[in-house]
Short mmCIF file of N, CA and C in Angstrom, two decimals:
data_model
loop_
_atom_site.label_atom_id
_atom_site.label_comp_id
_atom_site.label_asym_id
_atom_site.label_seq_id
_atom_site.Cartn_x
_atom_site.Cartn_y
_atom_site.Cartn_z
N MET A 1 -16.51 15.16 35.09
CA MET A 1 -15.93 14.80 34.77
C MET A 1 -15.13 13.59 35.35
N THR A 2 -14.80 12.34 35.69
CA THR A 2 -13.78 12.04 36.67
C THR A 2 -12.26 11.40 34.98
N THR A 3 -11.34 10.74 35.98
CA THR A 3 -10.54 10.75 34.59
C THR A 3 -10.73 9.42 34.43
N PHE A 4 -11.76 9.05 35.34
CA PHE A 4 -12.07 7.22 34.75
C PHE A 4 -13.13 7.65 33.35
N ALA A 5 -14.50 8.36 33.71
CA ALA A 5 -15.79 8.32 32.86
C ALA A 5 -14.14 9.25 32.22
N GLN A 6 -13.47 9.54 32.00
CA GLN A 6 -12.79 10.40 29.85
C GLN A 6 -11.54 9.36 29.63
N LYS A 7 -10.59 7.99 30.41
CA LYS A 7 -10.40 7.14 29.91
C LYS A 7 -10.92 6.35 29.32
N ILE A 8 -12.97 6.23 29.74
CA ILE A 8 -13.83 5.32 29.13
C ILE A 8 -14.08 6.12 27.67
N GLN A 9 -14.39 7.24 27.75
CA GLN A 9 -14.60 7.64 26.55
C GLN A 9 -13.53 8.15 25.87
N LYS A 10 -12.61 7.89 25.96
CA LYS A 10 -11.37 7.76 25.40
C LYS A 10 -11.26 6.49 24.61
N MET A 11 -11.45 4.91 25.34
CA MET A 11 -11.05 3.70 24.41
C MET A 11 -12.02 3.23 23.91
N GLU A 12 -13.65 3.66 24.32
CA GLU A 12 -14.94 3.91 23.01
C GLU A 12 -14.86 4.34 21.43
N SER A 13 -13.59 5.20 21.24
CA SER A 13 -13.07 5.82 20.23
C SER A 13 -12.85 5.12 20.15
N LEU A 14 -11.40 4.66 20.82
CA LEU A 14 -10.21 3.43 20.12
C LEU A 14 -10.85 1.95 19.91
N ILE A 15 -11.72 1.78 20.81
CA ILE A 15 -12.00 0.81 20.42
C ILE A 15 -12.89 0.51 19.34
N LYS A 16 -13.43 1.15 18.55
CA LYS A 16 -14.11 1.31 17.89
C LYS A 16 -13.51 1.61 16.39
N ILE A 17 -12.09 2.67 16.69
CA ILE A 17 -11.39 2.38 15.68
C ILE A 17 -10.84 0.97 15.49
N ARG A 18 -10.46 0.58 16.36
CA ARG A 18 -9.74 -0.49 15.95
C ARG A 18 -10.70 -1.69 15.90
N GLN A 19 -12.15 -1.78 15.91
CA GLN A 19 -13.05 -2.61 14.95
C GLN A 19 -13.14 -2.19 13.45
N ILE A 20 -13.00 -1.21 13.16
CA ILE A 20 -13.07 -1.21 12.06
C ILE A 20 -11.53 -1.13 11.22
N GLN A 21 -10.27 -1.11 11.98
CA GLN A 21 -9.20 -2.23 10.73
C GLN A 21 -9.14 -3.43 11.10
N LEU A 22 -10.33 -4.45 12.17
CA LEU A 22 -9.82 -5.67 12.09
C LEU A 22 -10.83 -5.81 11.02
N ASP A 23 -12.25 -4.97 10.75
CA ASP A 23 -13.23 -5.77 9.63
C ASP A 23 -12.44 -5.64 8.35
N GLN A 24 -11.46 -4.44 8.17
CA GLN A 24 -10.92 -3.81 7.28
C GLN A 24 -9.76 -5.67 7.03
N GLN A 25 -9.26 -5.68 7.77
CA GLN A 25 -8.35 -6.71 7.37
C GLN A 25 -9.11 -8.27 7.40
N ILE A 26 -10.39 -8.12 7.80
CA ILE A 26 -11.36 -8.97 6.90
C ILE A 26 -11.36 -9.49 5.66
N PHE A 27 -12.78 -7.61 5.38
CA PHE A 27 -12.65 -7.41 4.23
C PHE A 27 -11.28 -8.28 3.04
N ILE A 28 -10.21 -8.01 3.74
CA ILE A 28 -8.45 -8.16 2.90
C ILE A 28 -8.56 -9.62 2.47
N MET A 29 -8.89 -10.15 3.57
CA MET A 29 -8.80 -11.62 3.36
C MET A 29 -9.58 -12.60 3.08
N GLN A 30 -11.14 -11.57 2.70
CA GLN A 30 -11.99 -12.00 2.03
C GLN A 30 -11.73 -12.36 0.49
N GLN A 31 -11.46 -11.44 -0.04
CA GLN A 31 -10.68 -10.83 -1.26
C GLN A 31 -9.56 -11.65 -1.79
N ILE A 32 -8.47 -12.16 -0.58
CA ILE A 32 -7.84 -12.77 -0.42
C ILE A 32 -8.07 -14.26 -0.58
N GLN A 33 -9.14 -15.08 -0.32
CA GLN A 33 -9.54 -15.85 -0.90
C GLN A 33 -10.64 -15.95 -1.88
N THR A 34 -11.08 -15.10 -2.17
CA THR A 34 -11.48 -15.02 -4.09
C THR A 34 -10.18 -15.39 -4.61
N LYS A 35 -8.89 -14.20 -4.47
CA LYS A 35 -8.69 -14.91 -5.32
C LYS A 35 -7.43 -15.49 -5.19
N LYS A 36 -7.53 -16.90 -4.22
CA LYS A 36 -7.22 -17.98 -4.31
C LYS A 36 -7.94 -18.41 -4.79
N GLN A 37 -9.01 -18.85 -4.66
CA GLN A 37 -10.35 -19.74 -5.29
C GLN A 37 -9.85 -19.02 -7.03
N HIS A 38 -10.06 -18.41 -7.49
CA HIS A 38 -9.67 -17.70 -8.82
C HIS A 38 -8.58 -19.00 -9.22
N ALA A 39 -7.33 -18.25 -8.17
CA ALA A 39 -6.09 -18.93 -8.52
C ALA A 39 -5.98 -20.98 -8.87
N ARG A 40 -7.09 -21.88 -7.84
CA ARG A 40 -7.20 -22.95 -7.76
C ARG A 40 -7.99 -23.10 -9.14
N ASP A 41 -8.79 -22.86 -9.55
CA ASP A 41 -9.97 -23.06 -10.39
C ASP A 41 -8.88 -23.11 -12.05
N GLU A 42 -8.39 -22.32 -11.98
CA GLU A 42 -7.24 -22.13 -13.00
C GLU A 42 -5.94 -22.57 -13.12
N LEU A 43 -5.24 -23.27 -12.37
CA LEU A 43 -5.10 -24.57 -11.85
C LEU A 43 -5.78 -26.26 -12.59
N LEU A 44 -6.24 -25.82 -11.54
CA LEU A 44 -7.26 -27.27 -12.52
C LEU A 44 -7.56 -27.44 -13.93
N ARG A 45 -8.18 -25.74 -14.71
CA ARG A 45 -8.45 -25.93 -15.69
C ARG A 45 -7.04 -26.03 -16.48
N CYS A 46 -5.72 -25.99 -16.01
CA CYS A 46 -4.20 -26.09 -16.96
C CYS A 46 -4.44 -27.59 -16.91
N GLN A 47 -4.37 -28.23 -15.50
CA GLN A 47 -4.47 -29.39 -15.03
C GLN A 47 -5.26 -30.85 -16.07
N ARG A 48 -6.66 -30.31 -16.72
CA ARG A 48 -7.40 -30.97 -17.22
C ARG A 48 -6.52 -30.41 -18.65
N MET A 49 -6.62 -29.36 -18.63
CA MET A 49 -6.41 -29.29 -20.32
C MET A 49 -4.91 -29.88 -21.22
N TYR A 50 -3.81 -30.39 -19.03
CA TYR A 50 -3.09 -31.48 -20.05
C TYR A 50 -3.13 -32.68 -19.98
N ILE A 51 -3.99 -33.15 -19.13
CA ILE A 51 -4.41 -34.27 -19.12
C ILE A 51 -5.14 -34.40 -20.24
N GLN A 52 -5.48 -33.64 -20.89
CA GLN A 52 -6.32 -33.92 -22.58
C GLN A 52 -5.46 -34.04 -22.99
N GLY A 53 -4.78 -33.83 -23.29
CA GLY A 53 -3.11 -33.06 -23.65
C GLY A 53 -3.09 -34.43 -24.18
N ILE A 54 -2.87 -34.50 -23.07
CA ILE A 54 -1.98 -36.39 -23.36
C ILE A 54 -2.46 -37.74 -23.67
N ASP A 55 -4.06 -36.81 -22.92
CA ASP A 55 -4.28 -38.58 -23.67
C ASP A 55 -4.40 -38.46 -25.65
N ARG A 56 -5.14 -37.07 -25.61
CA ARG A 56 -4.64 -36.65 -27.65
C ARG A 56 -3.71 -37.07 -27.81
N LEU A 57 -2.52 -37.37 -27.38
CA LEU A 57 -1.13 -37.28 -27.61
C LEU A 57 -0.78 -38.99 -28.28
N ASN A 58 -0.81 -39.60 -26.92
CA ASN A 58 -1.49 -40.92 -26.46
C ASN A 58 -2.28 -41.76 -27.84
N GLN A 59 -2.89 -41.21 -27.97
CA GLN A 59 -4.11 -41.52 -29.09
C GLN A 59 -3.53 -41.36 -30.97
N GLU A 60 -2.39 -40.27 -30.85
CA GLU A 60 -2.05 -40.21 -31.72
C GLU A 60 -0.94 -41.09 -32.39
N ARG A 61 -0.26 -41.60 -31.26
CA ARG A 61 1.30 -42.24 -31.20
C ARG A 61 0.53 -43.74 -31.52
N GLN A 62 -1.09 -44.24 -30.75
CA GLN A 62 -1.11 -45.06 -31.98
C GLN A 62 -1.63 -45.05 -32.74
N SER A 63 -2.23 -44.10 -33.55
CA SER A 63 -2.20 -43.94 -34.58
C SER A 63 -0.80 -44.36 -36.28
N PRO A 64 -1.41 -44.55 -37.05
CA PRO A 64 -0.11 -44.94 -38.05
C PRO A 64 0.07 -44.03 -38.47
N GLU A 65 -0.83 -42.93 -38.81
CA GLU A 65 -0.27 -41.48 -39.73
C GLU A 65 0.82 -40.47 -38.60
N ARG A 66 0.55 -39.87 -37.37
CA ARG A 66 1.39 -39.80 -36.22
C ARG A 66 1.73 -38.16 -37.58
N ARG A 67 0.40 -38.02 -38.09
CA ARG A 67 0.90 -36.54 -38.34
C ARG A 67 0.78 -35.52 -37.43
N MET A 68 0.04 -34.84 -35.82
CA MET A 68 -0.38 -33.74 -35.38
C MET A 68 0.77 -34.43 -33.99
N GLN A 69 1.68 -35.86 -34.07
CA GLN A 69 1.84 -36.32 -32.72
C GLN A 69 3.09 -34.23 -32.19
N GLU A 70 3.94 -34.23 -33.87
CA GLU A 70 5.48 -32.79 -32.75
C GLU A 70 3.94 -31.67 -32.13
N ALA A 71 3.08 -31.29 -33.31
CA ALA A 71 2.00 -30.17 -32.46
C ALA A 71 1.35 -30.86 -31.33
N LEU A 72 1.19 -32.23 -31.09
CA LEU A 72 0.10 -32.06 -29.47
C LEU A 72 1.82 -32.35 -28.49
N GLU A 73 2.66 -32.50 -29.29
CA GLU A 73 3.82 -32.95 -27.83
C GLU A 73 4.04 -31.53 -27.68
N ARG A 74 4.01 -30.14 -28.79
CA ARG A 74 4.26 -29.00 -28.09
C ARG A 74 3.43 -27.84 -26.90
N SER A 75 2.12 -28.54 -27.64
CA SER A 75 0.91 -28.24 -26.43
C SER A 75 0.88 -28.54 -25.72
N ILE A 76 1.54 -29.67 -25.59
CA ILE A 76 1.62 -30.35 -24.02
C ILE A 76 2.51 -30.13 -23.10
N ASP A 77 3.96 -29.38 -23.86
CA ASP A 77 5.35 -28.56 -23.05
C ASP A 77 3.96 -27.51 -22.36
N LEU A 78 3.55 -26.40 -23.16
CA LEU A 78 2.66 -24.97 -23.03
C LEU A 78 1.45 -25.75 -22.12
N ALA A 79 0.96 -26.30 -22.34
CA ALA A 79 -0.37 -27.17 -20.75
C ALA A 79 0.75 -26.70 -19.64
N LYS A 80 1.83 -28.18 -19.68
CA LYS A 80 3.07 -28.44 -18.58
C LYS A 80 3.37 -26.50 -17.89
N SER A 81 4.01 -26.38 -18.70
CA SER A 81 4.41 -24.15 -18.65
C SER A 81 3.16 -24.12 -17.77
N LEU A 82 2.73 -23.83 -18.53
CA LEU A 82 0.67 -23.17 -17.86
C LEU A 82 0.24 -23.34 -16.40
N TRP A 83 0.31 -24.80 -16.16
CA TRP A 83 0.12 -25.52 -15.05
C TRP A 83 1.21 -24.98 -13.68
N HIS A 84 2.40 -25.58 -14.40
CA HIS A 84 3.59 -24.60 -13.36
C HIS A 84 3.22 -23.29 -12.71
N ASN A 85 3.13 -22.53 -14.04
CA ASN A 85 3.10 -20.73 -13.51
C ASN A 85 1.74 -20.55 -12.50
N LYS A 86 0.74 -21.34 -13.43
CA LYS A 86 -0.42 -21.10 -12.39
C LYS A 86 -0.61 -22.12 -10.80
N LEU A 87 0.32 -22.66 -10.74
CA LEU A 87 0.98 -23.63 -9.48
C LEU A 87 1.51 -22.20 -8.52
N LEU A 88 2.61 -22.23 -8.99
CA LEU A 88 3.26 -21.09 -8.15
C LEU A 88 2.34 -20.28 -8.63
N ASP A 89 1.65 -19.36 -9.26
CA ASP A 89 0.89 -18.30 -8.19
C ASP A 89 0.14 -18.29 -7.29
N LEU A 90 -0.33 -20.22 -7.49
CA LEU A 90 -1.70 -20.31 -6.13
C LEU A 90 -0.53 -20.24 -5.34
N ARG A 91 0.49 -20.91 -5.30
CA ARG A 91 0.95 -20.63 -3.59
C ARG A 91 1.39 -19.55 -3.45
N ALA A 92 2.04 -18.44 -3.95
CA ALA A 92 2.77 -16.67 -3.65
C ALA A 92 0.72 -16.82 -3.31
N VAL A 93 -0.23 -16.68 -3.00
CA VAL A 93 -1.61 -16.37 -2.99
C VAL A 93 -2.15 -16.94 -1.88
N GLU A 94 -1.20 -18.40 -1.46
CA GLU A 94 -1.24 -18.73 -0.45
C GLU A 94 -0.40 -18.47 0.85
N GLU A 95 0.59 -17.68 0.38
CA GLU A 95 1.34 -17.18 0.90
C GLU A 95 1.01 -15.65 1.41
N GLU A 96 0.37 -14.97 1.21
CA GLU A 96 -0.28 -13.83 1.16
C GLU A 96 -1.25 -13.97 2.39
N GLU A 97 -2.38 -15.08 1.95
CA GLU A 97 -3.55 -15.79 3.48
C GLU A 97 -2.71 -15.70 4.30
N ARG A 98 -2.01 -16.71 4.08
CA ARG A 98 -0.86 -16.47 5.81
C ARG A 98 -1.11 -15.12 6.56
N ALA A 99 -0.04 -14.65 5.24
CA ALA A 99 0.37 -13.31 6.17
C ALA A 99 -0.73 -12.52 6.90
N GLN A 100 -2.31 -12.68 5.66
CA GLN A 100 -3.22 -11.70 6.14
C GLN A 100 -3.90 -12.41 7.20
N GLU A 101 -3.68 -13.28 7.86
CA GLU A 101 -4.08 -14.33 8.71
C GLU A 101 -3.68 -13.47 10.16
N HIS A 102 -2.02 -13.16 9.65
CA HIS A 102 -1.76 -13.25 10.76
C HIS A 102 -1.38 -11.75 11.06
N SER A 103 -2.06 -10.44 10.26
CA SER A 103 -2.26 -9.53 9.82
C SER A 103 -3.73 -9.42 10.82
N ILE A 104 -4.65 -10.67 10.48
CA ILE A 104 -5.92 -10.41 11.55
C ILE A 104 -5.99 -10.86 12.82
N ARG A 105 -5.16 -11.61 13.49
CA ARG A 105 -4.71 -11.95 14.88
C ARG A 105 -4.53 -11.39 15.53
N LEU A 106 -3.67 -10.35 14.85
CA LEU A 106 -2.92 -8.88 15.58
C LEU A 106 -4.02 -7.86 15.56
N ALA A 107 -4.64 -7.83 14.52
CA ALA A 107 -5.91 -6.93 14.95
C ALA A 107 -6.77 -7.34 15.88
N HIS A 108 -6.81 -8.18 16.07
CA HIS A 108 -7.84 -9.00 17.17
C HIS A 108 -7.56 -8.90 18.17
N LYS A 109 -6.12 -8.80 18.05
CA LYS A 109 -5.58 -8.73 19.57
C LYS A 109 -5.76 -7.54 20.31
N ASN A 110 -5.21 -6.70 19.05
CA ASN A 110 -5.35 -5.52 19.28
C ASN A 110 -6.35 -5.39 20.37
N LEU A 111 -7.94 -5.29 19.09
CA LEU A 111 -9.38 -4.80 19.47
C LEU A 111 -9.24 -5.66 21.68
N LYS A 112 -9.43 -7.16 21.31
CA LYS A 112 -9.33 -8.11 23.17
C LYS A 112 -8.28 -6.72 24.04
N MET A 113 -6.95 -6.33 23.55
CA MET A 113 -6.66 -5.86 24.55
C MET A 113 -7.34 -4.57 24.97
N LEU A 114 -8.03 -3.61 23.93
CA LEU A 114 -8.15 -2.44 24.47
C LEU A 114 -9.72 -2.60 25.01
N GLU A 115 -10.36 -3.50 24.43
CA GLU A 115 -11.61 -3.68 25.26
C GLU A 115 -11.45 -4.73 27.34
N LYS A 116 -10.03 -4.79 27.17
CA LYS A 116 -9.91 -6.07 28.39
C LYS A 116 -9.92 -4.32 28.94
N LEU A 117 -8.87 -3.51 29.01
CA LEU A 117 -8.26 -2.12 29.54
C LEU A 117 -9.71 -1.31 29.61
N ASP A 118 -10.73 -1.58 28.65
CA ASP A 118 -12.00 -0.33 28.52
C ASP A 118 -12.72 -0.97 29.90
N GLY A 119 -12.62 -2.38 30.16
CA GLY A 119 -13.61 -3.52 31.30
C GLY A 119 -12.75 -2.99 32.61
N ARG A 120 -11.09 -2.65 32.33
CA ARG A 120 -10.61 -2.64 33.82
C ARG A 120 -10.30 -1.07 34.31
N TYR A 121 -11.19 0.13 33.49
CA TYR A 121 -11.60 1.24 33.84
C TYR A 121 -12.52 1.01 34.00
N THR A 122 -14.40 0.63 33.68
CA THR A 122 -15.22 0.62 33.94
C THR A 122 -15.28 -0.14 35.42
N VAL A 123 -14.58 -0.60 35.74
CA VAL A 123 -14.87 -1.70 37.12
C VAL A 123 -13.97 -0.56 37.62
N ASP A 124 -12.99 -0.03 37.27
CA ASP A 124 -12.19 1.39 38.69
C ASP A 124 -12.84 1.91 38.88
N LEU A 125 -14.28 2.53 37.90
CA LEU A 125 -14.66 2.97 37.98
C LEU A 125 -15.98 3.04 38.55
N ASN A 126 -16.67 2.58 38.27
CA ASN A 126 -17.78 2.27 39.85
C ASN A 126 -16.49 1.63 40.81
N GLU A 127 -15.83 1.98 41.08
CA GLU A 127 -15.46 1.45 42.42
C GLU A 127 -15.50 2.62 43.57
N HIS A 128 -14.64 3.44 42.18
CA HIS A 128 -14.66 5.25 42.72
C HIS A 128 -16.11 5.44 43.42
N LEU A 129 -17.42 5.13 41.95
CA LEU A 129 -18.67 6.03 42.59
C LEU A 129 -18.35 5.47 43.54
N LYS A 130 -18.75 3.77 44.14
CA LYS A 130 -19.33 3.77 45.61
C LYS A 130 -18.71 3.89 46.47
N LYS A 131 -17.18 4.04 45.98
CA LYS A 131 -16.47 5.26 47.28
C LYS A 131 -17.21 6.34 47.39
N VAL A 132 -17.07 7.05 46.36
CA VAL A 132 -17.86 8.16 46.94
C VAL A 132 -19.50 8.42 46.89
N GLU A 133 -20.08 7.37 46.91
CA GLU A 133 -21.27 7.42 46.99
C GLU A 133 -21.33 6.95 49.28
N GLN A 134 -20.45 5.62 49.10
CA GLN A 134 -20.33 5.78 50.63
C GLN A 134 -19.81 6.62 51.43
N LYS A 135 -19.01 7.72 50.80
CA LYS A 135 -18.43 8.82 51.44
C LYS A 135 -19.75 9.92 52.51
N GLN A 136 -20.71 9.73 50.85
CA GLN A 136 -21.63 10.58 50.93
C GLN A 136 -21.94 10.15 51.85
N LEU A 137 -23.16 9.00 51.59
CA LEU A 137 -23.53 8.09 52.88
C LEU A 137 -23.15 8.50 54.27
N ASP A 138 -21.54 8.27 54.62
CA ASP A 138 -21.53 8.57 55.96
C ASP A 138 -22.05 9.68 56.36
N GLU A 139 -21.22 11.26 55.64
CA GLU A 139 -21.54 12.33 55.72
C GLU A 139 -22.99 13.05 55.87
N PHE A 140 -23.62 12.16 54.88
CA PHE A 140 -24.75 12.35 55.52
C PHE A 140 -25.47 11.50 57.00
N SER A 141 -25.36 10.40 57.39
CA SER A 141 -25.41 10.40 58.71
C SER A 141 -25.15 10.88 59.38
N ILE A 142 -23.82 11.08 59.69
CA ILE A 142 -23.00 12.42 60.77
C ILE A 142 -23.76 13.58 60.82
N GLN A 143 -23.91 13.98 59.61
CA GLN A 143 -25.15 15.24 59.38
C GLN A 143 -26.49 15.07 60.11
N ASN A 144 -27.13 13.75 60.04
CA ASN A 144 -28.35 13.30 60.48
C ASN A 144 -28.06 12.80 62.59
N ALA A 145 -26.67 12.84 62.79
CA ALA A 145 -26.75 12.29 63.94
C ALA A 145 -26.65 13.66 65.00
N ARG A 146 -25.80 14.44 64.29
CA ARG A 146 -25.48 15.67 65.11
C ARG A 146 -27.19 16.80 65.70
N ARG A 147 -27.89 16.65 64.16
CA ARG A 147 -29.24 17.43 64.55
C ARG A 147 -29.90 16.81 65.47
N LYS A 148 -29.75 15.31 66.07
CA LYS A 148 -30.36 14.95 66.83
C LYS A 148 -29.52 15.24 67.89
N PHE A 149 -28.77 15.18 67.98
CA PHE A 149 -28.74 16.00 69.46
C PHE A 149 -28.49 17.70 69.59
#
């Protein structure tokens, strides 16, 4: 087996490994996107809870009794705190997503680099085989010419 063929064989296994790594990075990205969607849903839920609390508090302030005003104010503070925490969680997941996008780009770049190198090795092998074939044809022609004389 020629060195070119050996290089190509090695490259094929390396390309498979890089493809698996890329697939793993993409799978992790899908998990992060699911996590991001969940964080976004939680953020919206807390936002609705806060807005509903404000509406109830406004209604309570308009009523002459105002028995629940203090409790509603505390619940609004809690909802606002939860909303803020969920916003921070969402930002953290978005930062994780950006880091994962970078990892995917890097894995994709590594895969393409190996595929390009494999292509070069294949071209080199084909050129080598053409040279060997031409050499054999030349030798065959010389032998035929010698036989005729």
